[in-house]
Amino acid sequence: MRTTGRIRGIALVGLAAAALSGCAKQRIHQEPIIDNNDRVPEARTTATAEASAERQAAGRMARDSIAAEALATCEGMVCEAVTRGELALGMNEVQVMAATRTTEGAWTIRRSDGSTVMVPKSLDRAPADASGEVVMVQVADGEVLSYSYREPQGIRVVSSPEDATTSGRAAATAEMLVREGDDYAARGEFDLALNRYDRAHILKPGDPMILYRVATTLDKQLRPVQALIQYQRFLHEMELERIEAVGEAYGHIAEAIAHARERVIVLERRSP
């Protein structure tokens, strides 16, 4: 009898263990679908990829067609500019697009009585040639009269062959720097004004009025020795004998000359 009871006890314990194991959660070990720090790739269908490729191919074909037409109708320096990818006076609209490697879709074009103005359709993706970002092209009677670039100091306009030369670009940049320096000087930010004047003088060393601006700025900063030197340089550059001989030809800077002379006298007296 005792043996039978033991067997029943063992059986009950086995049944209880089986029941508990059935209620317990089972863990299934599977390979991870994506590891930590991995990025989920962008979903891009075959149709989307094909459509994008077709658009790019169509854009290339359009630009190639424009370039072929531009080269077929150009002559001399205009052809050379198109080949270099650079704007030039005398181009037509097609040649402008060929030089900037664009199509008509990149521009907002306004036409009126034989005059055309081309500006970028988007400032974020403005057309550009070999010299920089183009902000406006003006065309009259089918030929480019002027074009403008966006530069750090402002807008540079090319309206003559000289403007497109290296010296012309330097002169235009110097003028923009001078205007920027004048703005700083008017606000009392003299160090920034001097920075712009010094950079402008490097680009345009033959302009004595830049020296005059430097001198007056140093004078306002109460730096008499440096101001005196710059006033003297200004008067020397102006070649006073020649200026007095031609008279009214230099009338627009007579006030600057007179002021420089006065300050030289005053500062020389103050100098140790």
Coordinates of N, CA, C and O in Angstrom, one line a residue, residues 58-243:
A58 N 16.9 63.8 -69.9 CA 16.2 64.9 -70.7 C 16.9 66.2 -70.4 O 17.1 67.0 -71.4
G59 N 17.3 66.5 -69.2 CA 18.0 67.7 -68.9 C 19.4 67.8 -69.6 O 19.7 68.9 -70.2
R60 N 20.1 66.7 -69.7 CA 21.4 66.7 -70.4 C 21.2 66.9 -71.9 O 21.9 67.7 -72.5
M61 N 20.1 66.3 -72.4 CA 19.8 66.4 -73.9 C 19.5 67.9 -74.2 O 19.9 68.5 -75.2
A62 N 18.7 68.5 -73.3 CA 18.3 69.9 -73.5 C 19.5 70.8 -73.5 O 19.6 71.7 -74.3
R63 N 20.4 70.6 -72.5 CA 21.6 71.5 -72.4 C 22.5 71.2 -73.6 O 23.1 72.2 -74.1
D64 N 22.6 70.0 -74.0 CA 23.5 69.7 -75.2 C 22.9 70.4 -76.4 O 23.7 70.9 -77.3
S65 N 21.6 70.4 -76.6 CA 21.0 71.0 -77.7 C 21.2 72.5 -77.7 O 21.5 73.2 -78.7
I66 N 21.1 73.1 -76.5 CA 21.3 74.6 -76.4 C 22.7 74.9 -76.7 O 23.0 75.9 -77.4
A67 N 23.7 74.1 -76.2 CA 25.1 74.4 -76.5 C 25.4 74.3 -78.0 O 26.1 75.1 -78.5
A68 N 24.8 73.3 -78.6 CA 25.0 73.1 -80.1 C 24.5 74.3 -80.8 O 25.1 74.8 -81.7
E69 N 23.3 74.8 -80.5 CA 22.7 76.0 -81.1 C 23.6 77.2 -80.9 O 23.8 78.1 -81.8
A70 N 24.0 77.4 -79.6 CA 24.8 78.5 -79.3 C 26.1 78.6 -80.1 O 26.5 79.6 -80.6
L71 N 26.8 77.5 -80.2 CA 28.1 77.4 -80.9 C 27.9 77.6 -82.4 O 28.7 78.0 -83.1
A72 N 26.7 77.2 -82.9 CA 26.4 77.3 -84.3 C 26.1 78.7 -84.7 O 26.3 79.1 -85.9
T73 N 25.7 79.6 -83.8 CA 25.4 80.9 -84.1 C 26.3 82.0 -83.6 O 26.1 83.2 -83.7
C74 N 27.4 81.6 -82.9 CA 28.3 82.6 -82.3 C 29.5 82.8 -83.2 O 29.8 82.1 -84.2
E75 N 30.3 83.9 -82.9 CA 31.5 84.2 -83.6 C 32.6 84.7 -82.6 O 32.2 85.3 -81.6
G76 N 33.8 84.5 -83.0 CA 34.9 85.1 -82.3 C 34.9 84.9 -80.8 O 34.9 83.8 -80.2
M77 N 35.0 86.1 -80.0 CA 35.2 86.0 -78.6 C 33.9 85.4 -77.9 O 34.1 84.9 -76.8
V78 N 32.8 85.6 -78.5 CA 31.6 85.0 -77.9 C 31.7 83.5 -77.9 O 31.3 82.8 -76.9
C79 N 32.1 82.9 -79.0 CA 32.3 81.5 -79.1 C 33.3 81.0 -78.0 O 33.1 80.0 -77.4
E80 N 34.4 81.8 -77.9 CA 35.4 81.4 -76.8 C 34.8 81.4 -75.4 O 35.1 80.6 -74.6
A81 N 34.0 82.4 -75.2 CA 33.3 82.6 -73.9 C 32.4 81.4 -73.6 O 32.3 80.9 -72.5
V82 N 31.6 81.0 -74.6 CA 30.7 79.9 -74.5 C 31.5 78.6 -74.2 O 31.1 77.9 -73.3
T83 N 32.6 78.4 -74.8 CA 33.4 77.3 -74.6 C 34.0 77.2 -73.2 O 34.0 76.2 -72.5
R84 N 34.4 78.4 -72.7 CA 34.9 78.5 -71.4 C 33.8 78.4 -70.3 O 34.1 78.2 -69.1
G85 N 32.6 78.6 -70.7 CA 31.5 78.6 -69.7 C 31.5 79.9 -69.0 O 31.3 80.0 -67.8
E86 N 31.6 81.0 -69.7 CA 31.7 82.4 -69.1 C 30.8 83.3 -69.9 O 30.9 83.3 -71.2
L87 N 30.1 84.2 -69.2 CA 29.2 85.2 -69.9 C 30.1 86.2 -70.6 O 31.3 86.5 -70.2
A88 N 29.5 86.8 -71.7 CA 30.2 87.9 -72.4 C 29.2 88.8 -73.0 O 28.1 88.4 -73.3
L89 N 29.6 90.1 -73.2 CA 28.8 91.1 -73.8 C 28.6 90.6 -75.3 O 29.5 90.1 -75.9
G90 N 27.4 90.9 -75.8 CA 27.1 90.5 -77.2 C 26.5 89.2 -77.4 O 26.1 88.8 -78.5
M91 N 26.4 88.4 -76.3 CA 25.7 87.1 -76.5 C 24.2 87.2 -76.7 O 23.6 88.3 -76.3
N92 N 23.6 86.2 -77.2 CA 22.1 86.2 -77.2 C 21.6 85.3 -76.1 O 22.4 84.7 -75.3
E93 N 20.3 85.1 -75.9 CA 19.8 84.4 -74.8 C 20.2 82.9 -74.8 O 20.5 82.4 -73.7
V94 N 20.2 82.3 -76.0 CA 20.7 80.9 -76.0 C 22.1 80.8 -75.6 O 22.5 79.8 -74.9
Q95 N 23.0 81.7 -76.0 CA 24.4 81.6 -75.6 C 24.6 81.9 -74.1 O 25.5 81.3 -73.5
V96 N 23.7 82.7 -73.5 CA 23.7 82.9 -72.1 C 23.5 81.6 -71.4 O 24.2 81.2 -70.4
M97 N 22.4 80.9 -71.8 CA 22.1 79.6 -71.2 C 23.2 78.6 -71.4 O 23.5 77.8 -70.5
A98 N 23.8 78.6 -72.6 CA 24.9 77.7 -72.9 C 26.1 78.0 -72.0 O 26.7 77.1 -71.4
A99 N 26.4 79.2 -71.8 CA 27.6 79.6 -70.9 C 27.4 79.3 -69.5 O 28.3 79.0 -68.8
T100 N 26.1 79.3 -69.0 CA 25.8 79.0 -67.6 C 25.4 77.6 -67.4 O 25.0 77.2 -66.3
R101 N 25.4 76.8 -68.5 CA 25.0 75.4 -68.5 C 23.6 75.2 -67.9 O 23.4 74.3 -67.0
T102 N 22.7 76.0 -68.4 CA 21.3 76.0 -67.9 C 20.3 75.9 -69.0 O 20.7 75.9 -70.2
T103 N 19.1 75.7 -68.7 CA 18.0 75.7 -69.7 C 17.1 76.9 -69.3 O 17.2 77.6 -68.3
E104 N 16.0 77.1 -70.1 CA 15.1 78.2 -69.8 C 14.4 78.1 -68.5 O 14.0 79.1 -67.9
G105 N 14.3 76.8 -68.0 CA 13.6 76.6 -66.8 C 14.3 77.2 -65.6 O 13.8 77.3 -64.5
A106 N 15.6 77.5 -65.7 CA 16.4 78.1 -64.6 C 16.2 79.6 -64.4 O 16.7 80.2 -63.5
W107 N 15.5 80.2 -65.4 CA 15.4 81.6 -65.4 C 14.0 82.1 -65.4 O 13.1 81.4 -65.8
T108 N 13.8 83.3 -64.8 CA 12.5 84.1 -65.0 C 12.9 85.1 -66.1 O 13.7 86.0 -65.8
I109 N 12.2 85.1 -67.2 CA 12.6 86.0 -68.3 C 11.4 86.9 -68.6 O 10.3 86.5 -68.8
R110 N 11.8 88.2 -68.6 CA 10.8 89.3 -68.9 C 11.2 90.0 -70.1 O 12.3 90.5 -70.2
R111 N 10.3 90.0 -71.1 CA 10.5 90.7 -72.4 C 9.6 91.8 -72.6 O 8.4 91.7 -72.3
S112 N 10.1 92.9 -73.2 CA 9.3 94.1 -73.4 C 10.0 95.0 -74.5 O 11.1 95.5 -74.2
D113 N 9.4 95.2 -75.6 CA 9.8 96.1 -76.7 C 11.3 95.9 -77.0 O 12.1 96.8 -77.0
G114 N 11.7 94.7 -77.3 CA 13.0 94.4 -77.7 C 14.0 94.3 -76.6 O 15.2 94.1 -76.8
S115 N 13.6 94.5 -75.4 CA 14.5 94.4 -74.2 C 14.1 93.1 -73.4 O 12.9 92.8 -73.2
T116 N 15.1 92.5 -72.9 CA 14.9 91.3 -72.1 C 15.7 91.3 -70.8 O 16.9 91.7 -70.9
V117 N 15.1 90.9 -69.7 CA 15.8 90.8 -68.5 C 15.7 89.4 -68.0 O 14.6 88.8 -67.9
M118 N 16.8 88.8 -67.7 CA 16.8 87.4 -67.2 C 17.3 87.4 -65.8 O 18.4 87.9 -65.5
V119 N 16.5 86.8 -64.9 CA 17.0 86.7 -63.4 C 16.7 85.3 -63.0 O 15.9 84.6 -63.6
P120 N 17.5 84.8 -62.0 CA 17.3 83.4 -61.6 C 15.9 83.1 -61.1 O 15.3 84.0 -60.4
K121 N 15.4 82.0 -61.4 CA 14.1 81.6 -60.9 C 14.2 81.2 -59.5 O 13.2 81.4 -58.7
S122 N 15.3 80.7 -59.0 CA 15.5 80.4 -57.6 C 16.8 80.9 -57.1 O 17.9 80.6 -57.8
L123 N 16.8 81.7 -56.0 CA 18.1 82.2 -55.5 C 18.9 81.1 -54.9 O 20.1 81.2 -54.7
D124 N 18.3 80.0 -54.4 CA 19.0 78.9 -53.8 C 19.8 78.1 -54.9 O 20.8 77.5 -54.5
R125 N 19.3 78.2 -56.1 CA 20.0 77.4 -57.2 C 20.2 78.4 -58.3 O 19.8 78.1 -59.5
A126 N 20.8 79.5 -58.1 CA 21.0 80.5 -59.1 C 22.0 80.0 -60.2 O 23.0 79.4 -59.8
P127 N 21.8 80.4 -61.4 CA 22.8 80.0 -62.5 C 24.1 80.7 -62.2 O 24.2 81.7 -61.5
A128 N 25.2 80.0 -62.6 CA 26.5 80.5 -62.4 C 27.4 80.2 -63.6 O 27.2 79.2 -64.3
D129 N 28.3 81.1 -63.9 CA 29.3 80.8 -65.0 C 30.7 80.6 -64.3 O 30.8 80.5 -63.1
A130 N 31.7 80.6 -65.1 CA 33.0 80.4 -64.6 C 33.5 81.5 -63.6 O 34.4 81.2 -62.8
S131 N 32.9 82.6 -63.6 CA 33.3 83.7 -62.8 C 32.5 83.8 -61.5 O 33.0 84.5 -60.5
G132 N 31.3 83.3 -61.4 CA 30.5 83.4 -60.2 C 29.0 83.2 -60.4 O 28.6 82.9 -61.5
E133 N 28.3 83.5 -59.4 CA 26.8 83.4 -59.4 C 26.2 84.6 -60.1 O 26.5 85.8 -59.8
V134 N 25.4 84.3 -61.1 CA 24.8 85.4 -61.9 C 23.4 85.8 -61.3 O 22.6 84.9 -61.0
V135 N 23.2 87.1 -61.2 CA 21.9 87.5 -60.6 C 21.1 88.3 -61.6 O 19.9 88.4 -61.4
M136 N 21.6 88.7 -62.8 CA 20.8 89.4 -63.8 C 21.6 89.5 -65.1 O 22.8 89.7 -65.1
V137 N 20.8 89.3 -66.2 CA 21.4 89.5 -67.5 C 20.4 90.4 -68.2 O 19.2 90.1 -68.3
Q138 N 20.9 91.5 -68.8 CA 20.1 92.4 -69.6 C 20.4 92.3 -71.1 O 21.6 92.4 -71.4
V139 N 19.4 92.1 -71.9 CA 19.6 91.9 -73.3 C 18.7 93.0 -74.0 O 17.6 93.2 -73.7
A140 N 19.3 93.6 -75.1 CA 18.6 94.5 -75.9 C 18.9 94.2 -77.4 O 20.1 94.0 -77.7
D141 N 17.8 94.2 -78.2 CA 18.0 93.9 -79.6 C 18.8 92.6 -79.8 O 19.6 92.5 -80.7
G142 N 18.5 91.6 -78.9 CA 19.1 90.3 -79.1 C 20.5 90.1 -78.6 O 21.1 89.1 -78.8
E143 N 21.1 91.2 -78.0 CA 22.5 91.1 -77.5 C 22.6 91.5 -76.1 O 21.9 92.4 -75.6
V144 N 23.5 90.8 -75.3 CA 23.7 91.1 -73.9 C 24.3 92.5 -73.8 O 25.4 92.7 -74.3
L145 N 23.7 93.4 -73.0 CA 24.3 94.7 -72.7 C 25.0 94.8 -71.4 O 26.0 95.5 -71.3
S146 N 24.5 94.0 -70.4 CA 25.2 93.9 -69.1 C 24.8 92.7 -68.4 O 23.7 92.1 -68.7
Y147 N 25.6 92.3 -67.5 CA 25.2 91.2 -66.6 C 25.9 91.4 -65.2 O 26.9 92.2 -65.1
S148 N 25.3 90.8 -64.2 CA 25.7 91.1 -62.8 C 26.0 89.8 -62.1 O 25.3 88.8 -62.3
Y149 N 27.0 89.9 -61.2 CA 27.3 88.8 -60.3 C 27.0 89.2 -58.8 O 27.2 90.3 -58.4
R150 N 26.7 88.1 -58.1 CA 26.6 88.3 -56.6 C 27.9 88.0 -56.0 O 28.4 86.9 -56.2
E151 N 28.5 88.9 -55.3 CA 29.8 88.7 -54.6 C 29.7 89.1 -53.1 O 28.7 89.8 -52.7
P152 N 30.6 88.7 -52.3 CA 30.5 89.0 -50.9 C 30.3 90.4 -50.5 O 29.6 90.7 -49.5
Q153 N 30.9 91.4 -51.3 CA 30.7 92.8 -51.0 C 29.5 93.4 -51.7 O 29.2 94.6 -51.4
G154 N 28.8 92.7 -52.5 CA 27.6 93.3 -53.2 C 27.5 92.7 -54.6 O 28.0 91.7 -54.9
I155 N 26.8 93.5 -55.4 CA 26.6 93.1 -56.8 C 27.6 93.8 -57.7 O 27.8 95.0 -57.7
R156 N 28.3 93.0 -58.5 CA 29.2 93.5 -59.5 C 28.6 93.5 -60.9 O 28.2 92.4 -61.3
V157 N 28.6 94.6 -61.5 CA 28.0 94.8 -62.8 C 29.1 94.8 -63.9 O 30.1 95.6 -63.8
V158 N 28.9 94.1 -65.0 CA 29.8 94.1 -66.1 C 29.0 94.7 -67.3 O 28.0 94.2 -67.8
S159 N 29.3 96.0 -67.7 CA 28.6 96.6 -68.8 C 29.6 97.1 -69.9 O 29.1 97.8 -70.8
S160 N 30.9 96.8 -69.8 CA 31.8 97.2 -70.8 C 32.9 96.1 -70.8 O 33.1 95.4 -69.8
P161 N 33.6 96.0 -71.9 CA 34.7 95.0 -72.0 C 35.7 95.1 -70.9 O 36.3 94.1 -70.4
E162 N 36.0 96.4 -70.5 CA 37.0 96.6 -69.4 C 36.5 96.0 -68.1 O 37.3 95.5 -67.3
D163 N 35.2 96.0 -67.9 CA 34.7 95.5 -66.6 C 34.9 94.0 -66.5 O 35.0 93.5 -65.4
A164 N 35.1 93.3 -67.6 CA 35.2 91.9 -67.6 C 36.7 91.5 -67.4 O 37.0 90.3 -67.2
T165 N 37.6 92.4 -67.5 CA 39.0 92.1 -67.4 C 39.4 92.0 -65.9 O 38.6 92.3 -65.0
T166 N 40.6 91.4 -65.7 CA 41.1 91.3 -64.3 C 41.1 92.6 -63.5 O 40.7 92.7 -62.4
S167 N 41.7 93.6 -64.2 CA 41.8 94.9 -63.6 C 40.4 95.5 -63.4 O 40.1 96.2 -62.3
G168 N 39.5 95.3 -64.3 CA 38.1 95.8 -64.1 C 37.4 95.1 -63.0 O 36.7 95.8 -62.2
R169 N 37.6 93.9 -62.8 CA 37.0 93.2 -61.6 C 37.6 93.7 -60.3 O 36.9 93.9 -59.4
A170 N 38.9 93.9 -60.3 CA 39.5 94.4 -59.1 C 39.0 95.8 -58.8 O 38.7 96.1 -57.6
A171 N 38.8 96.7 -59.8 CA 38.3 98.0 -59.5 C 36.9 98.0 -59.0 O 36.5 98.7 -58.1
A172 N 36.1 97.1 -59.6 CA 34.7 97.0 -59.1 C 34.6 96.5 -57.7 O 33.8 97.0 -56.9
T173 N 35.5 95.5 -57.4 CA 35.5 95.0 -56.0 C 36.0 96.0 -55.0 O 35.5 96.2 -53.9
A174 N 37.0 96.8 -55.4 CA 37.5 97.9 -54.6 C 36.4 98.9 -54.3 O 36.2 99.4 -53.2
E175 N 35.6 99.3 -55.3 CA 34.5 100.2 -55.1 C 33.5 99.7 -54.1 O 33.0 100.4 -53.2
M176 N 33.2 98.4 -54.2 CA 32.2 97.8 -53.2 C 32.8 97.8 -51.8 O 32.1 98.1 -50.9
L177 N 34.1 97.5 -51.7 CA 34.7 97.6 -50.4 C 34.7 99.0 -49.8 O 34.5 99.2 -48.6
V178 N 35.0 100.0 -50.7 CA 34.9 101.4 -50.2 C 33.5 101.7 -49.7 O 33.4 102.4 -48.6
R179 N 32.5 101.3 -50.4 CA 31.1 101.6 -50.0 C 30.8 100.9 -48.6 O 30.2 101.5 -47.7
E180 N 31.3 99.7 -48.5 CA 31.1 99.0 -47.3 C 31.9 99.7 -46.1 O 31.4 99.8 -45.0
G181 N 33.1 100.1 -46.4 CA 33.9 100.9 -45.4 C 33.2 102.1 -45.0 O 33.2 102.5 -43.8
D182 N 32.6 102.9 -46.0 CA 31.9 104.1 -45.7 C 30.7 103.8 -44.7 O 30.4 104.6 -43.8
D183 N 30.0 102.7 -44.9 CA 28.9 102.4 -44.1 C 29.4 102.1 -42.6 O 28.8 102.5 -41.7
Y184 N 30.5 101.4 -42.5 CA 31.0 101.1 -41.2 C 31.5 102.4 -40.5 O 31.2 102.6 -39.3
A185 N 32.1 103.3 -41.3 CA 32.6 104.5 -40.7 C 31.4 105.4 -40.2 O 31.5 106.0 -39.2
A186 N 30.3 105.4 -41.0 CA 29.2 106.1 -40.6 C 28.5 105.6 -39.3 O 27.9 106.4 -38.5
R187 N 28.7 104.3 -39.0 CA 28.2 103.7 -37.8 C 29.2 103.8 -36.6 O 28.9 103.3 -35.6
G188 N 30.4 104.3 -36.9 CA 31.4 104.4 -35.9 C 32.2 103.2 -35.7 O 32.9 103.1 -34.7
E189 N 32.1 102.2 -36.6 CA 32.8 101.0 -36.5 C 34.1 101.1 -37.3 O 34.3 100.6 -38.4
F190 N 35.1 101.9 -36.7 CA 36.2 102.4 -37.5 C 37.2 101.3 -37.8 O 37.9 101.3 -38.9
D191 N 37.4 100.3 -37.0 CA 38.3 99.2 -37.3 C 37.8 98.4 -38.5 O 38.6 98.0 -39.4
L192 N 36.5 98.1 -38.6 CA 36.0 97.5 -39.7 C 36.1 98.3 -41.0 O 36.3 97.8 -42.1
A193 N 35.9 99.6 -40.8 CA 36.0 100.5 -42.0 C 37.5 100.5 -42.5 O 37.7 100.4 -43.7
L194 N 38.5 100.6 -41.6 CA 39.9 100.5 -42.0 C 40.2 99.2 -42.7 O 40.9 99.2 -43.7
N195 N 39.6 98.1 -42.2 CA 39.8 96.8 -42.9 C 39.4 96.9 -44.4 O 40.1 96.4 -45.3
R196 N 38.2 97.5 -44.6 CA 37.7 97.5 -46.0 C 38.5 98.5 -46.8 O 38.8 98.2 -48.0
Y197 N 38.9 99.6 -46.3 CA 39.7 100.6 -47.0 C 41.1 100.0 -47.4 O 41.5 100.2 -48.5
D198 N 41.7 99.3 -46.5 CA 43.0 98.7 -46.7 C 42.9 97.6 -47.8 O 43.7 97.6 -48.7
R199 N 41.8 96.8 -47.8 CA 41.7 95.8 -48.8 C 41.4 96.5 -50.2 O 41.8 96.0 -51.2
A200 N 40.6 97.6 -50.2 CA 40.3 98.3 -51.4 C 41.6 98.9 -52.0 O 41.8 98.9 -53.2
H201 N 42.4 99.4 -51.2 CA 43.7 100.0 -51.7 C 44.6 99.0 -52.3 O 45.4 99.3 -53.2
I202 N 44.6 97.8 -51.8 CA 45.4 96.7 -52.4 C 44.9 96.5 -53.8 O 45.7 96.3 -54.7
L203 N 43.6 96.4 -54.0 CA 43.0 96.2 -55.3 C 43.1 97.4 -56.3 O 43.2 97.2 -57.5
K204 N 43.1 98.6 -55.7 CA 43.1 99.8 -56.5 C 44.1 100.8 -55.9 O 43.7 101.8 -55.4
P205 N 45.4 100.5 -56.0 CA 46.4 101.3 -55.4 C 46.5 102.7 -56.0 O 47.1 103.6 -55.3
G206 N 46.0 102.9 -57.1 CA 46.2 104.3 -57.8 C 45.1 105.2 -57.4 O 45.0 106.3 -58.0
D207 N 44.2 104.9 -56.4 CA 43.1 105.8 -56.0 C 43.5 106.5 -54.7 O 43.4 105.9 -53.7
P208 N 43.9 107.8 -54.8 CA 44.3 108.5 -53.6 C 43.2 108.7 -52.6 O 43.4 108.9 -51.4
M209 N 41.9 108.7 -53.1 CA 40.8 109.0 -52.2 C 40.6 107.9 -51.2 O 40.1 108.1 -50.1
I210 N 41.1 106.7 -51.5 CA 41.1 105.6 -50.5 C 42.0 106.0 -49.4 O 41.7 105.8 -48.2
L211 N 43.2 106.5 -49.7 CA 44.1 107.0 -48.7 C 43.5 108.1 -47.8 O 43.8 108.1 -46.6
Y212 N 42.8 109.0 -48.4 CA 42.1 110.0 -47.7 C 41.1 109.4 -46.7 O 41.0 109.9 -45.5
R213 N 40.4 108.4 -47.1 CA 39.4 107.8 -46.2 C 40.2 107.1 -45.0 O 39.7 107.2 -43.9
V214 N 41.3 106.5 -45.3 CA 42.1 105.9 -44.3 C 42.6 106.9 -43.3 O 42.5 106.8 -42.0
A215 N 43.0 108.1 -43.8 CA 43.6 109.1 -43.0 C 42.5 109.7 -42.1 O 42.7 109.9 -40.8
T216 N 41.3 110.0 -42.6 CA 40.3 110.6 -41.8 C 39.8 109.6 -40.7 O 39.4 110.0 -39.6
T217 N 39.8 108.3 -41.1 CA 39.3 107.3 -40.1 C 40.3 107.2 -38.9 O 39.9 107.1 -37.8
L218 N 41.6 107.2 -39.3 CA 42.6 107.1 -38.2 C 42.6 108.4 -37.4 O 42.8 108.4 -36.1
D219 N 42.3 109.5 -38.0 CA 42.1 110.8 -37.3 C 41.0 110.7 -36.3 O 41.1 111.2 -35.1
K220 N 39.9 110.1 -36.7 CA 38.7 110.0 -35.8 C 39.0 109.0 -34.6 O 38.4 109.1 -33.5
Q221 N 39.9 108.1 -34.8 CA 40.3 107.2 -33.8 C 41.4 107.7 -32.9 O 41.9 107.0 -32.0
L222 N 41.7 109.0 -33.1 CA 42.8 109.7 -32.3 C 44.1 108.9 -32.4 O 44.8 108.6 -31.4
R223 N 44.5 108.6 -33.6 CA 45.8 108.0 -33.9 C 46.6 109.0 -34.7 O 46.7 108.8 -36.0
P224 N 47.1 110.1 -34.2 CA 47.6 111.2 -34.9 C 48.8 110.9 -35.8 O 48.9 111.4 -36.9
V225 N 49.7 110.0 -35.3 CA 50.9 109.7 -36.1 C 50.6 109.0 -37.4 O 51.0 109.4 -38.5
Q226 N 49.8 108.0 -37.3 CA 49.3 107.2 -38.4 C 48.5 108.1 -39.4 O 48.6 108.0 -40.6
A227 N 47.6 108.9 -38.8 CA 46.8 109.8 -39.6 C 47.6 110.7 -40.4 O 47.4 111.0 -41.6
L228 N 48.6 111.3 -39.8 CA 49.5 112.3 -40.4 C 50.2 111.6 -41.6 O 50.2 112.2 -42.7
I229 N 50.7 110.4 -41.5 CA 51.4 109.7 -42.6 C 50.4 109.5 -43.7 O 50.8 109.7 -44.9
Q230 N 49.2 109.1 -43.4 CA 48.2 108.9 -44.5 C 47.8 110.2 -45.2 O 47.6 110.2 -46.4
Y231 N 47.6 111.2 -44.5 CA 47.3 112.5 -45.1 C 48.4 113.0 -46.0 O 48.2 113.4 -47.2
Q232 N 49.7 112.8 -45.6 CA 50.8 113.2 -46.4 C 50.9 112.3 -47.7 O 51.2 112.8 -48.8
R233 N 50.6 111.0 -47.5 CA 50.6 110.1 -48.7 C 49.5 110.5 -49.7 O 49.7 110.5 -50.9
F234 N 48.4 110.9 -49.1 CA 47.3 111.4 -50.0 C 47.7 112.6 -50.8 O 47.5 112.6 -52.0
L235 N 48.2 113.6 -50.1 CA 48.6 114.8 -50.8 C 49.7 114.5 -51.9 O 49.7 115.1 -52.9
H236 N 50.6 113.6 -51.5 CA 51.7 113.3 -52.5 C 51.1 112.6 -53.7 O 51.5 112.9 -54.8
E237 N 50.2 111.7 -53.5 CA 49.5 111.0 -54.6 C 48.8 111.9 -55.5 O 48.6 111.7 -56.7
M238 N 48.2 112.9 -54.9 CA 47.4 113.9 -55.7 C 48.3 114.7 -56.7 O 47.7 115.4 -57.5
E239 N 49.6 114.7 -56.5 CA 50.5 115.5 -57.3 C 50.0 117.0 -57.4 O 49.4 117.4 -58.4
L240 N 50.2 117.7 -56.3 CA 49.6 119.0 -56.2 C 49.9 120.0 -57.3 O 49.0 120.7 -57.7
E241 N 51.1 119.9 -57.8 CA 51.4 120.9 -58.9 C 50.5 120.7 -60.1 O 50.0 121.6 -60.7
R242 N 50.4 119.4 -60.4 CA 49.5 119.1 -61.6 C 48.1 119.5 -61.3 O 47.4 120.0 -62.2
I243 N 47.6 119.2 -60.1 CA 46.2 119.5 -59.8 C 46.0 121.0 -59.8 O 45.0 121.4 -60.4

